[in-house]
Structures are given as structure tokens and as C-alpha cells.
Coordinates of C-alpha atoms and ligand atoms in Angstrom, one line a residue:
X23 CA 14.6 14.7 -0.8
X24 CA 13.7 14.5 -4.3
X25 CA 11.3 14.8 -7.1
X26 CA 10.8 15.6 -11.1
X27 CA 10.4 19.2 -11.8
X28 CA 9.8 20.4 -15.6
X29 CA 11.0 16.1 -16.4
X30 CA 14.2 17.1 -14.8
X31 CA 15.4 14.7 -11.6
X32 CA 15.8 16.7 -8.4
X33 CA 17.7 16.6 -5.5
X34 CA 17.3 19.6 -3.6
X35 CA 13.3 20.2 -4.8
X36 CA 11.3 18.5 -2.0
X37 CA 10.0 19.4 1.5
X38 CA 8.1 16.6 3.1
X39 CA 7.5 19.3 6.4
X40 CA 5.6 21.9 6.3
X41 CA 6.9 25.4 8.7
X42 CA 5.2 23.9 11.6
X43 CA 7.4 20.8 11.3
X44 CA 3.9 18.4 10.1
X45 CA 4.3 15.8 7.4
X46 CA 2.7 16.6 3.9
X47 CA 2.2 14.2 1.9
X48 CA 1.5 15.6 -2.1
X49 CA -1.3 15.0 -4.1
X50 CA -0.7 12.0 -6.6
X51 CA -0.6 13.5 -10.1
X52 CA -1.5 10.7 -12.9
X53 CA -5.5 10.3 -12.6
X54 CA -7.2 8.1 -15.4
X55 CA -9.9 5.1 -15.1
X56 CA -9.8 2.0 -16.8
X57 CA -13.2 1.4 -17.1
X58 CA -15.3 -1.6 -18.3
X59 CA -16.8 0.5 -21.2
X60 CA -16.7 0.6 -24.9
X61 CA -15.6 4.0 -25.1
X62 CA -13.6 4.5 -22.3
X63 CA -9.9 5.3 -23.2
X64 CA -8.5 2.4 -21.4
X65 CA -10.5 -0.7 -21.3
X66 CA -9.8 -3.8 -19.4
X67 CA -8.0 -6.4 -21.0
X68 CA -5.4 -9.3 -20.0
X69 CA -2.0 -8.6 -20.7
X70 CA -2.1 -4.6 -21.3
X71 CA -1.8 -3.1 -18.1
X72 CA 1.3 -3.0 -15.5
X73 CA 1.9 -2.9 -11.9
X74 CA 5.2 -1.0 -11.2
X75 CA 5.4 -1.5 -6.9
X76 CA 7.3 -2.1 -3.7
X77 CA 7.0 -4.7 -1.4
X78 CA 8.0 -2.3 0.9
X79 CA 5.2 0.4 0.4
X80 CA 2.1 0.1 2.0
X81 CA 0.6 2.1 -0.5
X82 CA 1.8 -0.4 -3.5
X83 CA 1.1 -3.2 -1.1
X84 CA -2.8 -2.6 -1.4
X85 CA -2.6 -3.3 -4.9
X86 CA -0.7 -6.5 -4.4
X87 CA -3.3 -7.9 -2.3
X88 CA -6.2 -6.4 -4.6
X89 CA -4.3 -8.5 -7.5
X90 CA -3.9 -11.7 -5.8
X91 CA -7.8 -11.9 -4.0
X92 CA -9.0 -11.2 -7.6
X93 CA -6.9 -13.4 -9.2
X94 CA -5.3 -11.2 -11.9
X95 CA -2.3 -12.5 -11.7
X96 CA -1.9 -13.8 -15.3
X97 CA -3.6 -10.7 -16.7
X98 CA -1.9 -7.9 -14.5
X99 CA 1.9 -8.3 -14.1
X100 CA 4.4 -6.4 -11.7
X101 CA 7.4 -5.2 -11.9
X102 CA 9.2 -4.9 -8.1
X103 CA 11.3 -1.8 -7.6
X104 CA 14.5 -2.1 -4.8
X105 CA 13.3 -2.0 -1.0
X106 CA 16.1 0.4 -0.3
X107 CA 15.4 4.0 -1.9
X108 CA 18.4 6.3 -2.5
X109 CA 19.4 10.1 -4.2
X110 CA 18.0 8.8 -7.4
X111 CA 14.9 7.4 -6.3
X112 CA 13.3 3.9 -6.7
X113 CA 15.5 2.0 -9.1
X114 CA 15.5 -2.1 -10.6
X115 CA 18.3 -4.1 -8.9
X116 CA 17.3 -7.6 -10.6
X117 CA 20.1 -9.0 -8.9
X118 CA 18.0 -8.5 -5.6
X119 CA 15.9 -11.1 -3.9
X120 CA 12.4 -10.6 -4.3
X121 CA 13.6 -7.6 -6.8
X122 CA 12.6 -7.5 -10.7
X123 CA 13.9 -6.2 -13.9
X124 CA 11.7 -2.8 -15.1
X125 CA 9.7 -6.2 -17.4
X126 CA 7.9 -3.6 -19.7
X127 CA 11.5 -0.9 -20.8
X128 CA 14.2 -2.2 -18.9
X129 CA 14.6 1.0 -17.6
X130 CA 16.9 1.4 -14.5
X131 CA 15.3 4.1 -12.8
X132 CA 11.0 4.6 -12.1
X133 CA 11.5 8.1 -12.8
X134 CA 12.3 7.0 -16.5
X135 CA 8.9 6.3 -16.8
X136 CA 7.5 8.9 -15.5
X137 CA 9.1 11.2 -17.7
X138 CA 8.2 9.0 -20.8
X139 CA 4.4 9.3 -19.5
X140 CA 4.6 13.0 -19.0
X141 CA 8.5 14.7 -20.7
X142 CA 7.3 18.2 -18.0
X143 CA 6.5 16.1 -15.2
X144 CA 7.1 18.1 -12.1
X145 CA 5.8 15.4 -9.1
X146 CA 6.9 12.8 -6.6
X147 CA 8.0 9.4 -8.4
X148 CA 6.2 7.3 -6.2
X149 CA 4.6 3.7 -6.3
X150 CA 2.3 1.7 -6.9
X151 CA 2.6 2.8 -10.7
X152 CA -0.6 1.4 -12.8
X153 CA 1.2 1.6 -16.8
X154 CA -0.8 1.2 -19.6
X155 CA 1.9 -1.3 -22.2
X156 CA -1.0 -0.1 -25.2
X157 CA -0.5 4.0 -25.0
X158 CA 2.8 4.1 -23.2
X159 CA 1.8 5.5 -19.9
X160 CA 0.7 6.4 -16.8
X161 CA -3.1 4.9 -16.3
X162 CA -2.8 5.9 -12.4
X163 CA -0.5 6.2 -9.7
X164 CA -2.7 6.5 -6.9
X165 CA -3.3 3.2 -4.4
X166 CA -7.1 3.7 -3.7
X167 CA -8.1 4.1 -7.1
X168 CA -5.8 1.3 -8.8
X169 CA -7.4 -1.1 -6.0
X170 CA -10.7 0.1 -7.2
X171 CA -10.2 -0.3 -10.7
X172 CA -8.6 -3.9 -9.8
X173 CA -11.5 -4.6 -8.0
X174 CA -14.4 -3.2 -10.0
X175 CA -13.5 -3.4 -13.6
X176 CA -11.8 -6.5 -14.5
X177 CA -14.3 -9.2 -13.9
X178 CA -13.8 -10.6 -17.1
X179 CA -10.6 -12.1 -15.7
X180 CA -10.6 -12.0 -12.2
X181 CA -11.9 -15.1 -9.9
X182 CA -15.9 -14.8 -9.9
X183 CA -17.5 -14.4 -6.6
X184 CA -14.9 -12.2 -5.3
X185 CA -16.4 -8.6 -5.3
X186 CA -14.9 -6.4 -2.5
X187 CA -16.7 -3.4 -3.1
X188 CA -20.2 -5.0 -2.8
X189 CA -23.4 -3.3 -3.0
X190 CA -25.3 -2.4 0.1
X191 CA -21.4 -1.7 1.5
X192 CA -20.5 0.9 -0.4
X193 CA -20.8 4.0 0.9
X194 CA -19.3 2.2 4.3
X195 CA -16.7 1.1 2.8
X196 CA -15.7 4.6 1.1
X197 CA -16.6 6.0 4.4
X198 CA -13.9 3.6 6.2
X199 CA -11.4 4.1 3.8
X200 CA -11.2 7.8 3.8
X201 CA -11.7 7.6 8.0
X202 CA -8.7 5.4 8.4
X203 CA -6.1 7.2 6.0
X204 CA -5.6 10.3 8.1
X205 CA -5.3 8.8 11.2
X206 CA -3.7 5.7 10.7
X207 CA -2.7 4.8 6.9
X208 CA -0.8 8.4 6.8
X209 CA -0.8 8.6 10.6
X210 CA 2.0 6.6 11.5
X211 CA 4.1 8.6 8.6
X212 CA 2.9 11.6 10.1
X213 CA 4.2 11.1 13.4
X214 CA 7.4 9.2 12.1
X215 CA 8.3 12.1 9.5
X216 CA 7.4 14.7 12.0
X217 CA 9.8 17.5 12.9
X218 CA 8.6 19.4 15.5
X219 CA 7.2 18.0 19.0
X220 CA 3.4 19.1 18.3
X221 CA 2.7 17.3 15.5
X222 CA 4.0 14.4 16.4
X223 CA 1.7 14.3 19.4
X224 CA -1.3 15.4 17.2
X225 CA -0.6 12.6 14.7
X226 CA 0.3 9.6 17.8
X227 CA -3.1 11.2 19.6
X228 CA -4.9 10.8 16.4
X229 CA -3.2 7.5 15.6
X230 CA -4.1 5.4 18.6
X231 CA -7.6 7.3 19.4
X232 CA -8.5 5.6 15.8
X233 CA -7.0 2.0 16.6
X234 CA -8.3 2.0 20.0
X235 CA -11.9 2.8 18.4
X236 CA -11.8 0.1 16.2
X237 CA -10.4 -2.3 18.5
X238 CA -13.7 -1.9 20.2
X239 CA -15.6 -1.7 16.8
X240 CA -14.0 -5.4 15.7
X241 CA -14.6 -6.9 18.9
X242 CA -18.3 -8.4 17.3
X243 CA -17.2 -7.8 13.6
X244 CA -15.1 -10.2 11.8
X245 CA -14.5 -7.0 9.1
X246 CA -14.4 -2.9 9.3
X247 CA -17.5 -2.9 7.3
X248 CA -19.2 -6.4 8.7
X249 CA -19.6 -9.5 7.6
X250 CA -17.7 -8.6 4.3
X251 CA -13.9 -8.9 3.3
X252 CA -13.7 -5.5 1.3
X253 CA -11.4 -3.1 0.6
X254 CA -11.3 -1.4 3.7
X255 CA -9.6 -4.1 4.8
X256 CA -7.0 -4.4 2.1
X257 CA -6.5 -0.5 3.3
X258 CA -6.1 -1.2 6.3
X259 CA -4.1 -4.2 6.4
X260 CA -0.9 -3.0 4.9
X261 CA -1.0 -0.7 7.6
X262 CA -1.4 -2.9 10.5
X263 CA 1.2 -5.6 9.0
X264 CA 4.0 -3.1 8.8
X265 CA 3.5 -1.6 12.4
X266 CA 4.7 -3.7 15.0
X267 CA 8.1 -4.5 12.9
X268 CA 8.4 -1.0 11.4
X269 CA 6.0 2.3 12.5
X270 CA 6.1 1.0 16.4
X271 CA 10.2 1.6 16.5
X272 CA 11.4 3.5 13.2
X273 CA 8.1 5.9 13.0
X274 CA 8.1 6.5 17.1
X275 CA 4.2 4.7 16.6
X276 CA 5.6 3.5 20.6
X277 CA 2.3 3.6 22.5
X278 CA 1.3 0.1 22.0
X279 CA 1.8 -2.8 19.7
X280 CA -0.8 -4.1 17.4
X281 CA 0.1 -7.5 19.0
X282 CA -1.1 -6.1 22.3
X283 CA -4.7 -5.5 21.2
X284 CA -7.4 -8.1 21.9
X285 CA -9.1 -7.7 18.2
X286 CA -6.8 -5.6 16.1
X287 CA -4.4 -8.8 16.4
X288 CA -6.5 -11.5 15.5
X289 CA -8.2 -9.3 13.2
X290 CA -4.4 -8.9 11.2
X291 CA -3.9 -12.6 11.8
X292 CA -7.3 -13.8 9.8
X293 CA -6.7 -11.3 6.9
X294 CA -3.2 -12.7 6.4
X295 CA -4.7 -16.0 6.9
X296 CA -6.9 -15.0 3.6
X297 CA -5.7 -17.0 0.6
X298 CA -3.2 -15.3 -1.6
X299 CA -2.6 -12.5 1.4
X300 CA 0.6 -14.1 3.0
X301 CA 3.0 -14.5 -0.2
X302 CA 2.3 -10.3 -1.1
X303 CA 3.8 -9.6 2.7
X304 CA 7.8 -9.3 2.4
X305 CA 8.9 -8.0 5.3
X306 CA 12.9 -8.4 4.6
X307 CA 12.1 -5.7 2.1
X308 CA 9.9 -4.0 4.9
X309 CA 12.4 -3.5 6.9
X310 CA 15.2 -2.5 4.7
X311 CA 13.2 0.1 3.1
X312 CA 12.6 1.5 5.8
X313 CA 15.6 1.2 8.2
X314 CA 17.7 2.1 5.4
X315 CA 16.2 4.7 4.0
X316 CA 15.4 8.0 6.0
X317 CA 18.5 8.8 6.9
X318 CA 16.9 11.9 8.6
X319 CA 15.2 9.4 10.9
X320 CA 17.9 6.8 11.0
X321 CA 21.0 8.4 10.0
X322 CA 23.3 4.9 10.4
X323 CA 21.0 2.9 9.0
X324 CA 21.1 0.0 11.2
X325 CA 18.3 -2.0 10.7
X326 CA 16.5 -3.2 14.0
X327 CA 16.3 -6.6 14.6
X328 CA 12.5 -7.9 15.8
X329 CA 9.8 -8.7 16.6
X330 CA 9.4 -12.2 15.6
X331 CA 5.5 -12.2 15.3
X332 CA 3.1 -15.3 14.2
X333 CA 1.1 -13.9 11.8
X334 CA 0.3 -17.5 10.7
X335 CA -1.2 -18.3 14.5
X336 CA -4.7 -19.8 14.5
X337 CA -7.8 -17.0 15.2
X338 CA -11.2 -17.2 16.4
X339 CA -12.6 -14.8 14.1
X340 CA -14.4 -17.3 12.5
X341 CA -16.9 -17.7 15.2
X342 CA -17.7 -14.3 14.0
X343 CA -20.7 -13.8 10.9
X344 CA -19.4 -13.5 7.8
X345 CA -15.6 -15.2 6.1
X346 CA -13.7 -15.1 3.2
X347 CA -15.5 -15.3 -0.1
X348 CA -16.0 -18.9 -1.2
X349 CA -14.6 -18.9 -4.4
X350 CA -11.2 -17.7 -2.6
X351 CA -11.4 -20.3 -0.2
X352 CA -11.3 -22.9 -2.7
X353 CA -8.2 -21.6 -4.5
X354 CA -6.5 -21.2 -1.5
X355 CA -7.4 -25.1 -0.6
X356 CA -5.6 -26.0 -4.1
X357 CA -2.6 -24.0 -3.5
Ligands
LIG6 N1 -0.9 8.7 -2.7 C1 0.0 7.7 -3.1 C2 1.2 7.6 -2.2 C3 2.2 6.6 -2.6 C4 3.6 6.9 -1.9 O1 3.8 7.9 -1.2 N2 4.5 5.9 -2.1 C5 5.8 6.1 -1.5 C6 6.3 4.7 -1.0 S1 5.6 4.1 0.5 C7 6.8 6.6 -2.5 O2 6.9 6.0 -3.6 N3 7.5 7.6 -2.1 C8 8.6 8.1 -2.9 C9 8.7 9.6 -2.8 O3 7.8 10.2 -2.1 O4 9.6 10.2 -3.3 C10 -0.8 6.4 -3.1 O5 -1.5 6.1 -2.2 O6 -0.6 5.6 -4.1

């Protein structure tokens, strides 16, 4: 695997296992707020900021759908990295389908701008990437807090009645979010990067002990935190639309498919039902990201065929409390 170390590009640097053969993941390095306030370094504004992501990443994926329900996509634009990761790392192939040019330097690799944020970087090159065009750099490269800062700090531009980090939710919805990424959002890659028998079981126990839970938990709520869309959902949805196609076969995630549960599937089918949702889901990149590119896990590369799964399908989650927020509604009427 591979990594910066001192701004140098890395072949031989990185260990995703640790001796006992468990998955770990490293901390995300680049950790700076935009913030709605007159002194803050970086202030919200349309046109300044970035999004540098995969369609493929799960991670980059939550900011996607943080983008479209706000509706910043005139004032936040994206640059879309190559599903299929080699030696070098995420690079632009423009000539790809659903690909982009690097929009802000026409660089060819992401590490290129990594090093221009930080010339010692020693770290993962990893996205979602949150640039700042203004200052030259790296606002923040961790998912959670680029969908906060989405979510919280640009109301200025984004559509008005859609707040998914409401008050009175709060501390659930931080509570959900740090609940689920252990044993799901990072679960499935701990089982599927997993090198030793133990861990895997730890991480598959883990895994479906916390689906199964909120199988049962969704069963009277139309959202993790209630009667609210927020952004545990968004969290959790970029898990649960990758898993049947991709962590269910390539990750060993074999115990059941999402499709199989009675609220977990419905529950997937109403959030990508959610205006704006469906257009940020690509699986073709999906799957060749990941078919194609853990050649530890999948050394021929072959990528597997199904599931063909209706994601569109009506629900009945609307005869739960609670829906969409109004405002998003409407849009999604227009489109
Ligand atoms: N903590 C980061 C994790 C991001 C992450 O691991 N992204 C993966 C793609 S799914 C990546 O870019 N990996 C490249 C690497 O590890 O070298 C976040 O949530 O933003």
C-alpha cells in the first residue's frame, strides 16, 4: 500500500493490519472549520471551497449527499477522482465516465494537492478532500466534519428549511453517528481488510449484532434519530447502499443481505427515494473501485456481476411520523 511520508509518494510505507491481522484505519490529518463567523479563518462563501471525492468512497459519498439535500451545488463544486485506485494513488482520468478533470490545478494525481497543502506531509491521500480555492489548501479531509460544516455553516446558500443537525436531535444524532461507525461504517472494512480469522469474526459479530439492533429500532421509526432526516442517516446510508453489491461478496459481509431485512430495506429504499439522493449513487464506479482495487482481496480483479436491486421500489415508510423536509420535497417535484 501507499502513503506521503516527509511530501514524498510511498510505495512500500503503509500497513493497513495491525500484528493481530485487524484493520486500522489512520487518523485523518487536515482538521480546520469553516465557520459562519467574522473572524474565523475560513468563512462560508459561494464559489471558494472545493469538494475533491469518489463516487466510489462511502466516506466522500456522505458529502455528496450532504451537498445535494442542501443544495450547494452552485456554491460547492466537485472534482471526481478515478473509481479504480492504483500504485500511485487516486488520480483524474477525465476521459472516464462519471470521472472529472482535477477543476481547481489540473493536477493528475490527489497527492499533488496534498503536498501543495502541506510540502512534509506524511499521511494517507484519501477522499473526500474539502480545498479551500482562497488560501490554497486543505480546509478538511475528514467525512463527518465536511458534512457538518456542509450542513451547519452555509445557510446563506443552501435550500432553507433543510437543517439536518436540528436542535433537540443533537446529541442523538452525534450519539448515532459515532455508534454506527465502528460497527458498521468501518465494520464491513474491518472484516473485508481483515487478515487473520479472529478479527474477522469480531468485526462480522459486531457488524450484524448492530444491523440486526437497528432493524428492530426502524421498525416504528421512519429515521435513526426519529421523525427527522439528519445526518445519521446520510452516515449511514452510504454504508447500506454499497453492501449488498459490494461488502456482502468482496468484504466477506456474507451473513445476510440488506435486502433480506424487513426495515433496513425499506428504510435504504425511502432515503434513496429522497430528492437529490439517487443521482450521488454511482454504483458502476462502486463496483470497480472496489473489485478492482485490493488486489490482496481480489487478486484477478474480476468484477462480480449482481445483484440487480430496486432501490427505486415504492416503501411504506411514509405511514411512519415524520418525512423528508418540505422545502426538499418541492425541489425534488421540479426536477
Ligand atoms: N476518515 C476518513 C476516511 C476516508 C477514506 O479512508 N477514504 C478512502 C476511500 S473509501 C481512501 O481515500 N483511501 C485511500 C488510502 O487509504 O490510501 C473520512 O471519513 O473522511
Amino acid at each position: 500500500m501507499n502513503q506521503l511520508v516527509d511530501g514524498d509518494w510511498r510505495t512500500d510505507a503503509y500497513e493497513t493490519a495491525g500484528d493481530d491481522g485487524s484493520f486500522e484505519r489512520q487518523e485523518t490529518t487536515f482538521r480546520d472549520w469553516i465557520r459562519d463567523d467574522p473572524d474565523a479563518a475560513f468563512q462560508p462563501e459561494a464559489g471558494r471551497y472545493h469538494l475533491y471525492v469518489s463516487y466510489a468512497c462511502p466516506w466522500a459519498h456522505r458529502t455528496l449527499v450532504m451537498r445535494a439535500l442542501k443544495g450547494l451545488e452552485d456554491a460547492i463544486t466537485v472534482s471526481v477522482v478515478d473509481p479504480y485506485r492504483d500504485e500511485d494513488g487516486w488520480q483524474f482520468s477525465p476521459e472516464k465516465d462519471g470521472c472529472t478533470r482535477d477543476r481547481v490545478h489540473d493536477a493528475d494525481y490527489l497527492r499533488e494537492l496534498y503536498v501543495r497543502a502541506d510540502p512534509d506531509a506524511t499521511c494517507r491521500v484519501t477522499v473526500p478532500v474539502l480545498w479551500d480555492t482562497e488560501t490554497d489548501t486543505i480546509v478538511n479531509n475528514e467525512s463527518a466534519e465536511i458534512m457538518r460544516m456542509l450542513d451547519t455553516e452555509f445557510d446563506e446558500y443552501a435550500r432553507r428549511d433543510v437543517d439536518l443537525y436540528p436542535e433537540g436531535y443533537r446529541e442523538d444524532v452525534d450519539r448515532i453517528i459515532d455508534g454506527i461507525y465502528e460497527p458498521i461504517n468501518n465494520g464491513v472494512y474491518r472484516a473485508g481488510f481483515a487478515t487473520e480469522q479472529e478479527p474477522y469474526d469480531e468485526a462480522i459479530d459486531d457488524l450484524f449484532s448492530a444491523l440486526d439492533r437497528w432493524d428492530e429500532v426502524l421498525a416504528d421509526r421512519r429515521y435513526l434519530a426519529g421523525d427527522r432526516l439528519t445526518e445519521a442517516d446520510v452516515a449511514m446510508f452510504t454504508t447500506l447502499v454499497r453492501f449488498d453489491t459490494v461488502y456482502h461478496t468482496h468484504f466477506m459481509c456474507n451473513v445476510q443481505y440488506i435486502r433480506e431485512y424487513d426495515n433496513l430495506w425499506p428504510y435504504l429504499r425511502d432515503l434513496y427515494r429522497t430528492p437529490g439522493v439517487a443521482d450521488t449513487v454511482r454504483m458502476d464506479h462502486i463496483k470497480e473501485h472496489y473489485y478492482t482495487t485490493h488486489p490482496d482481496v481480489n487478486p484477478h480483479r474480476i468484477v462480480a456481476r449482481g445483484p440487480d436491486l430496486e432501490f427505486d421500489a415504492p416503501h411504506d415508510r411514509d405511514a411512519l411520523p415524520g418525512g423528508p423536509p418540505s422545502d426538499l420535497v418541492s425541489a425534488g417535484a421540479e426536477r
